[in-house]
């Protein structure tokens, strides 16, 4: 199948969206992940095939083919385990060193070699950071008493020290005082990422204060407010202009927002909101999956906490769906070897990241962004549960071949281009975070097992209609 030619619900056509998104991918060097997604959401609405589906048709197309048997715990070799432990320690160090010890807020980014003077935190990075502290405590990377104190202080600050609107937090904040930065929005997705970290801490630490604070922070969120009278959630709200026009209405990392909202006992979302967002069908080289005109990370983020293994709703088995999407992405990268000689079975992976020309939301298929041969370690890192052998292999190859330039104090730099010799001087919190969480999930299922103990999480999945795909053997 040629690049740019896609099948959507059985229709073969030249995908105009891929051309538009390629042109729109990075109009300026400082574009953020969220700004790009808001723009992409508007473009997706131009295609009725991408936005409309019937329940019966979707089930018929995806139904039995996406049902999998129980997923066994993947067994890495001793060498792979040692390598992943090194990765996890390095990522954990970022979330310890690059957080304010009093507020617990974690920097959005830092120099890869160590601390710098930048002070902008993101609540998404903080959500990953709270989960990272659970992992570091479980693995013994940090002193248990210090970790528990840091978590307790962070939750205190989130409960009483941070400005919020109906329980939702601002995307970018000052790491030292929690103040809003750069007129950022009150963000629904970034608040969800934060809450996932909060709820992981609630279950991991046997500490009544931590558990009480975590519950209060979660229960304060007024999910119906973010609907703003619609059937799908808004991307966010600004005091100057009100609700953002973009909505979470098409498959991407949105599943966590709806499931957290459905599980609330204080301000729940209506159950029909789970059915309100579209699940576009893609096909590449004979592999069919639910996807999006978006980078690979959209298949990662919700699944870092929510355990979709051996479960499905009326539409799909989302874990198996991400396996398929990841396999397709790897094939797409391998097929670009003629254009970018370093790409291949050993080296693959592109997702939203830094580039030599600024932050870019790129990937494929279909190809999006000004692809230039840049490799993004978190693409393989976030894919570890879905293609464990292939993902750990490419990460090891990256370190072995390019380690002196691509591996620093906090692990892999955010991105690098071996063809041009560009190596990012920075790391980004959310990219280190997804690598850390997915490595731990693949090794031990720790984050999944801990997070899924929350009654509200299980209730949200039940209200969305999830049920087992297989029965345990007696």
GROMACS .gro file of C-alpha atoms in nm, residues 37-394:
model
  358
   37UNK     CA    1  -0.439   1.836   1.875
   38UNK     CA    2  -0.690   2.120   1.885
   39UNK     CA    3  -0.598   2.202   1.525
   40UNK     CA    4  -0.612   1.836   1.422
   41UNK     CA    5  -0.954   1.796   1.579
   42UNK     CA    6  -1.085   2.072   1.358
   43UNK     CA    7  -0.945   1.908   1.045
   44UNK     CA    8  -1.083   1.567   1.133
   45UNK     CA    9  -1.430   1.716   1.148
   46UNK     CA   10  -1.399   1.785   0.775
   47UNK     CA   11  -1.424   1.413   0.702
   48UNK     CA   12  -1.764   1.252   0.765
   49UNK     CA   13  -1.614   0.904   0.733
   50UNK     CA   14  -1.379   0.981   1.020
   51UNK     CA   15  -1.644   1.120   1.250
   52UNK     CA   16  -1.954   0.905   1.198
   53UNK     CA   17  -2.008   0.538   1.271
   54UNK     CA   18  -2.288   0.300   1.353
   55UNK     CA   19  -2.262   0.074   1.654
   56UNK     CA   20  -2.364  -0.237   1.468
   57UNK     CA   21  -2.131  -0.173   1.177
   58UNK     CA   22  -1.835  -0.104   1.407
   59UNK     CA   23  -1.894  -0.423   1.602
   60UNK     CA   24  -1.921  -0.625   1.285
   61UNK     CA   25  -1.599  -0.479   1.146
   62UNK     CA   26  -1.391  -0.510   1.461
   63UNK     CA   27  -1.581  -0.762   1.675
   64UNK     CA   28  -1.430  -1.110   1.701
   65UNK     CA   29  -1.103  -1.019   1.528
   66UNK     CA   30  -1.003  -0.796   1.820
   67UNK     CA   31  -1.082  -1.043   2.097
   68UNK     CA   32  -0.768  -1.186   2.255
   69UNK     CA   33  -0.698  -1.454   2.512
   70UNK     CA   34  -0.551  -1.371   2.852
   71UNK     CA   35  -0.226  -1.178   2.819
   72UNK     CA   36   0.061  -1.355   2.997
   73UNK     CA   37   0.322  -1.148   3.174
   74UNK     CA   38   0.606  -1.090   2.927
   75UNK     CA   39   0.939  -1.237   3.030
   76UNK     CA   40   1.244  -1.033   2.941
   77UNK     CA   41   1.593  -1.178   2.938
   78UNK     CA   42   1.830  -1.095   3.224
   79UNK     CA   43   2.010  -0.848   2.996
   80UNK     CA   44   1.683  -0.682   2.897
   81UNK     CA   45   1.569  -0.660   3.260
   82UNK     CA   46   1.900  -0.497   3.357
   83UNK     CA   47   1.866  -0.247   3.074
   84UNK     CA   48   1.505  -0.158   3.157
   85UNK     CA   49   1.599  -0.116   3.522
   86UNK     CA   50   1.862   0.135   3.413
   87UNK     CA   51   1.601   0.317   3.202
   88UNK     CA   52   1.355   0.330   3.490
   89UNK     CA   53   1.613   0.455   3.740
   90UNK     CA   54   1.718   0.735   3.506
   91UNK     CA   55   1.359   0.842   3.436
   92UNK     CA   56   1.273   0.829   3.807
   93UNK     CA   57   1.567   1.057   3.882
   94UNK     CA   58   1.416   1.324   3.655
   95UNK     CA   59   1.088   1.319   3.845
   96UNK     CA   60   1.272   1.348   4.176
   97UNK     CA   61   1.522   1.619   4.082
   98UNK     CA   62   1.300   1.824   3.852
   99UNK     CA   63   1.009   1.866   4.095
  100UNK     CA   64   0.974   2.141   4.349
  101UNK     CA   65   1.010   1.961   4.684
  102UNK     CA   66   0.739   2.175   4.848
  103UNK     CA   67   0.472   2.189   4.577
  104UNK     CA   68   0.552   1.856   4.411
  105UNK     CA   69   0.498   2.016   4.068
  106UNK     CA   70   0.722   1.866   3.799
  107UNK     CA   71   0.894   2.058   3.522
  108UNK     CA   72   0.765   2.025   3.171
  109UNK     CA   73   1.121   1.988   3.043
  110UNK     CA   74   1.484   2.015   3.149
  111UNK     CA   75   1.832   1.987   3.012
  112UNK     CA   76   1.916   1.624   2.954
  113UNK     CA   77   2.241   1.658   3.149
  114UNK     CA   78   2.071   1.777   3.467
  115UNK     CA   79   1.888   2.064   3.638
  116UNK     CA   80   1.850   2.403   3.475
  117UNK     CA   81   1.687   2.735   3.565
  118UNK     CA   82   1.357   2.684   3.383
  119UNK     CA   83   1.061   2.680   3.618
  120UNK     CA   84   0.754   2.594   3.409
  121UNK     CA   85   0.579   2.281   3.523
  122UNK     CA   86   0.297   2.091   3.356
  123UNK     CA   87   0.024   1.911   3.544
  124UNK     CA   88   0.058   1.623   3.297
  125UNK     CA   89   0.425   1.584   3.387
  126UNK     CA   90   0.323   1.602   3.752
  127UNK     CA   91   0.074   1.316   3.702
  128UNK     CA   92   0.346   1.102   3.551
  129UNK     CA   93   0.575   1.216   3.831
  130UNK     CA   94   0.342   1.105   4.109
  131UNK     CA   95   0.321   0.763   3.947
  132UNK     CA   96   0.699   0.762   3.906
  133UNK     CA   97   0.733   0.810   4.282
  134UNK     CA   98   0.518   0.501   4.337
  135UNK     CA   99   0.743   0.303   4.104
  136UNK     CA  100   1.060   0.437   4.266
  137UNK     CA  101   0.923   0.344   4.608
  138UNK     CA  102   0.821  -0.004   4.492
  139UNK     CA  103   1.158  -0.065   4.325
  140UNK     CA  104   1.361   0.088   4.609
  141UNK     CA  105   1.520   0.353   4.389
  142UNK     CA  106   1.455   0.626   4.650
  143UNK     CA  107   1.422   0.635   5.027
  144UNK     CA  108   1.069   0.539   5.123
  145UNK     CA  109   1.021   0.804   5.390
  146UNK     CA  110   1.133   1.084   5.158
  147UNK     CA  111   0.908   0.961   4.878
  148UNK     CA  112   0.606   0.944   5.105
  149UNK     CA  113   0.673   1.294   5.239
  150UNK     CA  114   0.706   1.431   4.884
  151UNK     CA  115   0.376   1.273   4.779
  152UNK     CA  116   0.197   1.400   5.089
  153UNK     CA  117   0.322   1.756   5.031
  154UNK     CA  118   0.228   1.743   4.663
  155UNK     CA  119  -0.128   1.634   4.736
  156UNK     CA  120  -0.164   1.901   5.005
  157UNK     CA  121  -0.059   2.164   4.753
  158UNK     CA  122  -0.292   2.031   4.483
  159UNK     CA  123  -0.582   2.031   4.731
  160UNK     CA  124  -0.534   2.372   4.890
  161UNK     CA  125  -0.253   2.560   4.717
  162UNK     CA  126  -0.335   2.527   4.346
  163UNK     CA  127  -0.582   2.739   4.157
  164UNK     CA  128  -0.850   2.532   3.988
  165UNK     CA  129  -1.185   2.567   3.812
  166UNK     CA  130  -1.449   2.313   3.911
  167UNK     CA  131  -1.163   2.081   4.007
  168UNK     CA  132  -0.976   2.113   3.674
  169UNK     CA  133  -0.624   2.258   3.673
  170UNK     CA  134  -0.431   2.487   3.442
  171UNK     CA  135  -0.206   2.313   3.192
  172UNK     CA  136   0.115   2.514   3.248
  173UNK     CA  137   0.204   2.645   3.595
  174UNK     CA  138   0.496   2.788   3.788
  175UNK     CA  139   0.659   2.494   3.963
  176UNK     CA  140   0.736   2.704   4.272
  177UNK     CA  141   0.397   2.858   4.344
  178UNK     CA  142   0.146   2.692   4.109
  179UNK     CA  143   0.062   3.016   3.930
  180UNK     CA  144  -0.078   3.004   3.578
  181UNK     CA  145   0.183   3.041   3.302
  182UNK     CA  146   0.145   3.191   2.954
  183UNK     CA  147  -0.233   3.224   2.968
  184UNK     CA  148  -0.263   2.847   2.951
  185UNK     CA  149  -0.600   2.677   2.951
  186UNK     CA  150  -0.774   2.481   3.224
  187UNK     CA  151  -0.708   2.146   3.058
  188UNK     CA  152  -0.933   1.842   3.069
  189UNK     CA  153  -0.676   1.592   2.936
  190UNK     CA  154  -0.388   1.721   3.146
  191UNK     CA  155  -0.606   1.720   3.458
  192UNK     CA  156  -0.693   1.357   3.376
  193UNK     CA  157  -0.324   1.268   3.352
  194UNK     CA  158  -0.268   1.435   3.688
  195UNK     CA  159  -0.560   1.250   3.845
  196UNK     CA  160  -0.426   0.917   3.724
  197UNK     CA  161  -0.109   0.988   3.921
  198UNK     CA  162  -0.309   1.103   4.223
  199UNK     CA  163  -0.521   0.786   4.224
  200UNK     CA  164  -0.214   0.564   4.183
  201UNK     CA  165  -0.065   0.720   4.496
  202UNK     CA  166  -0.395   0.668   4.678
  203UNK     CA  167  -0.368   0.292   4.632
  204UNK     CA  168   0.007   0.245   4.662
  205UNK     CA  169   0.076   0.421   4.991
  206UNK     CA  170  -0.070   0.284   5.312
  207UNK     CA  171  -0.110   0.635   5.446
  208UNK     CA  172  -0.451   0.766   5.550
  209UNK     CA  173  -0.360   1.127   5.481
  210UNK     CA  174  -0.247   1.051   5.127
  211UNK     CA  175  -0.557   0.844   5.061
  212UNK     CA  176  -0.790   1.109   5.199
  213UNK     CA  177  -0.631   1.393   5.002
  214UNK     CA  178  -0.627   1.191   4.680
  215UNK     CA  179  -0.995   1.110   4.717
  216UNK     CA  180  -1.087   1.473   4.783
  217UNK     CA  181  -0.892   1.597   4.480
  218UNK     CA  182  -1.063   1.347   4.251
  219UNK     CA  183  -1.412   1.391   4.394
  220UNK     CA  184  -1.393   1.770   4.355
  221UNK     CA  185  -1.382   1.749   3.974
  222UNK     CA  186  -1.710   1.859   3.814
  223UNK     CA  187  -1.703   1.651   3.497
  224UNK     CA  188  -2.041   1.764   3.354
  225UNK     CA  189  -1.920   2.126   3.369
  226UNK     CA  190  -1.656   2.042   3.105
  227UNK     CA  191  -1.931   1.912   2.873
  228UNK     CA  192  -2.051   2.273   2.837
  229UNK     CA  193  -2.394   2.155   2.730
  230UNK     CA  194  -2.263   1.911   2.467
  231UNK     CA  195  -2.234   1.535   2.436
  232UNK     CA  196  -1.853   1.534   2.440
  233UNK     CA  197  -1.602   1.702   2.667
  234UNK     CA  198  -1.429   2.026   2.579
  235UNK     CA  199  -1.052   2.039   2.557
  236UNK     CA  200  -1.056   2.310   2.820
  237UNK     CA  201  -1.155   2.656   2.939
  238UNK     CA  202  -0.995   3.000   2.969
  239UNK     CA  203  -1.116   3.278   3.197
  240UNK     CA  204  -1.070   3.530   2.914
  241UNK     CA  205  -1.268   3.347   2.645
  242UNK     CA  206  -1.458   3.060   2.806
  243UNK     CA  207  -1.464   2.701   2.678
  244UNK     CA  208  -1.234   2.598   2.393
  245UNK     CA  209  -1.413   2.505   2.073
  246UNK     CA  210  -1.228   2.177   2.028
  247UNK     CA  211  -1.390   1.870   2.182
  248UNK     CA  212  -1.283   1.519   2.266
  249UNK     CA  213  -1.499   1.366   1.996
  250UNK     CA  214  -1.264   1.129   1.807
  251UNK     CA  215  -1.042   0.842   1.923
  252UNK     CA  216  -0.708   0.943   2.074
  253UNK     CA  217  -0.583   0.951   2.433
  254UNK     CA  218  -0.931   1.060   2.544
  255UNK     CA  219  -1.041   0.730   2.700
  256UNK     CA  220  -0.894   0.819   3.040
  257UNK     CA  221  -1.098   1.140   3.063
  258UNK     CA  222  -1.431   0.972   3.001
  259UNK     CA  223  -1.360   0.672   3.224
  260UNK     CA  224  -1.252   0.894   3.514
  261UNK     CA  225  -1.565   1.102   3.466
  262UNK     CA  226  -1.794   0.800   3.441
  263UNK     CA  227  -1.655   0.659   3.764
  264UNK     CA  228  -1.714   0.969   3.974
  265UNK     CA  229  -1.955   0.932   4.267
  266UNK     CA  230  -1.990   1.309   4.313
  267UNK     CA  231  -2.012   1.460   3.962
  268UNK     CA  232  -2.039   1.172   3.712
  269UNK     CA  233  -2.061   1.197   3.336
  270UNK     CA  234  -2.373   1.048   3.173
  271UNK     CA  235  -2.304   0.693   3.043
  272UNK     CA  236  -2.394   0.801   2.687
  273UNK     CA  237  -2.080   1.015   2.667
  274UNK     CA  238  -1.879   0.695   2.613
  275UNK     CA  239  -2.071   0.633   2.293
  276UNK     CA  240  -2.055   0.994   2.175
  277UNK     CA  241  -1.699   0.995   2.041
  278UNK     CA  242  -1.608   0.852   1.701
  279UNK     CA  243  -1.385   0.552   1.644
  280UNK     CA  244  -1.245   0.593   1.290
  281UNK     CA  245  -1.128   0.281   1.109
  282UNK     CA  246  -0.791   0.264   0.935
  283UNK     CA  247  -0.626  -0.011   0.736
  284UNK     CA  248  -0.261  -0.043   0.645
  285UNK     CA  249  -0.100  -0.344   0.473
  286UNK     CA  250  -0.407  -0.551   0.557
  287UNK     CA  251  -0.411  -0.459   0.929
  288UNK     CA  252  -0.730  -0.287   1.044
  289UNK     CA  253  -0.749  -0.079   1.361
  290UNK     CA  254  -0.922   0.214   1.528
  291UNK     CA  255  -0.695   0.512   1.498
  292UNK     CA  256  -0.651   0.885   1.452
  293UNK     CA  257  -0.465   1.135   1.239
  294UNK     CA  258  -0.236   1.186   1.536
  295UNK     CA  259   0.103   1.074   1.670
  296UNK     CA  260   0.162   0.731   1.821
  297UNK     CA  261   0.131   0.851   2.181
  298UNK     CA  262  -0.250   0.858   2.153
  299UNK     CA  263  -0.238   0.478   2.177
  300UNK     CA  264  -0.021   0.495   2.490
  301UNK     CA  265  -0.143   0.744   2.746
  302UNK     CA  266  -0.474   0.599   2.866
  303UNK     CA  267  -0.321   0.252   2.868
  304UNK     CA  268  -0.038   0.358   3.098
  305UNK     CA  269  -0.287   0.339   3.387
  306UNK     CA  270  -0.608   0.175   3.265
  307UNK     CA  271  -0.563  -0.198   3.215
  308UNK     CA  272  -0.753  -0.285   2.897
  309UNK     CA  273  -0.607  -0.634   2.868
  310UNK     CA  274  -0.866  -0.911   2.839
  311UNK     CA  275  -1.150  -0.658   2.828
  312UNK     CA  276  -1.364  -0.500   2.561
  313UNK     CA  277  -1.666  -0.276   2.521
  314UNK     CA  278  -1.921  -0.302   2.241
  315UNK     CA  279  -1.670  -0.160   1.994
  316UNK     CA  280  -1.328  -0.312   2.046
  317UNK     CA  281  -1.056  -0.471   2.253
  318UNK     CA  282  -0.848  -0.156   2.289
  319UNK     CA  283  -0.533  -0.331   2.404
  320UNK     CA  284  -0.524  -0.550   2.097
  321UNK     CA  285  -0.617  -0.245   1.891
  322UNK     CA  286  -0.303  -0.068   2.017
  323UNK     CA  287  -0.096  -0.377   1.939
  324UNK     CA  288  -0.216  -0.351   1.580
  325UNK     CA  289  -0.160   0.024   1.559
  326UNK     CA  290   0.193  -0.016   1.698
  327UNK     CA  291   0.275  -0.294   1.456
  328UNK     CA  292   0.155  -0.074   1.172
  329UNK     CA  293   0.368   0.217   1.291
  330UNK     CA  294   0.678  -0.003   1.304
  331UNK     CA  295   0.608  -0.126   0.949
  332UNK     CA  296   0.566   0.234   0.838
  333UNK     CA  297   0.906   0.328   0.984
  334UNK     CA  298   1.081   0.027   0.831
  335UNK     CA  299   0.941   0.115   0.490
  336UNK     CA  300   1.108   0.457   0.512
  337UNK     CA  301   1.457   0.304   0.521
  338UNK     CA  302   1.532   0.407   0.161
  339UNK     CA  303   1.464   0.768   0.257
  340UNK     CA  304   1.626   0.749   0.601
  341UNK     CA  305   1.902   0.484   0.605
  342UNK     CA  306   1.916   0.456   0.985
  343UNK     CA  307   1.552   0.341   0.999
  344UNK     CA  308   1.481  -0.031   0.991
  345UNK     CA  309   1.393  -0.331   1.202
  346UNK     CA  310   1.651  -0.227   1.463
  347UNK     CA  311   1.564   0.143   1.476
  348UNK     CA  312   1.211   0.278   1.452
  349UNK     CA  313   0.968   0.504   1.634
  350UNK     CA  314   0.827   0.854   1.577
  351UNK     CA  315   0.583   1.041   1.797
  352UNK     CA  316   0.525   1.401   1.902
  353UNK     CA  317   0.861   1.535   2.019
  354UNK     CA  318   1.128   1.797   1.989
  355UNK     CA  319   1.307   1.836   1.658
  356UNK     CA  320   1.597   2.042   1.530
  357UNK     CA  321   1.337   2.305   1.436
  358UNK     CA  322   1.110   2.299   1.740
  359UNK     CA  323   0.833   2.080   1.877
  360UNK     CA  324   0.658   1.871   1.610
  361UNK     CA  325   0.353   1.644   1.615
  362UNK     CA  326   0.468   1.388   1.364
  363UNK     CA  327   0.440   1.020   1.284
  364UNK     CA  328   0.226   0.791   1.073
  365UNK     CA  329   0.078   0.626   0.887
  366UNK     CA  330  -0.050   0.828   0.712
  367UNK     CA  331   0.268   1.039   0.718
  368UNK     CA  332   0.231   1.359   0.916
  369UNK     CA  333   0.471   1.637   0.991
  370UNK     CA  334   0.796   1.721   0.812
  371UNK     CA  335   0.950   1.376   0.861
  372UNK     CA  336   1.329   1.412   0.844
  373UNK     CA  337   1.476   1.096   0.995
  374UNK     CA  338   1.443   1.196   1.359
  375UNK     CA  339   1.397   0.908   1.601
  376UNK     CA  340   1.195   0.947   1.921
  377UNK     CA  341   1.285   0.699   2.199
  378UNK     CA  342   0.950   0.740   2.378
  379UNK     CA  343   0.773   0.597   2.073
  380UNK     CA  344   0.932   0.259   2.140
  381UNK     CA  345   0.928   0.319   2.516
  382UNK     CA  346   0.553   0.378   2.519
  383UNK     CA  347   0.503   0.073   2.297
  384UNK     CA  348   0.669  -0.176   2.532
  385UNK     CA  349   0.346  -0.351   2.643
  386UNK     CA  350   0.225  -0.385   2.283
  387UNK     CA  351   0.543  -0.503   2.106
  388UNK     CA  352   0.775  -0.589   2.397
  389UNK     CA  353   1.049  -0.773   2.205
  390UNK     CA  354   1.068  -0.524   1.921
  391UNK     CA  355   1.046  -0.221   2.151
  392UNK     CA  356   1.312  -0.323   2.401
  393UNK     CA  357   1.538  -0.425   2.114
  394UNK     CA  358   1.525  -0.086   1.944
   0.00000   0.00000   0.00000
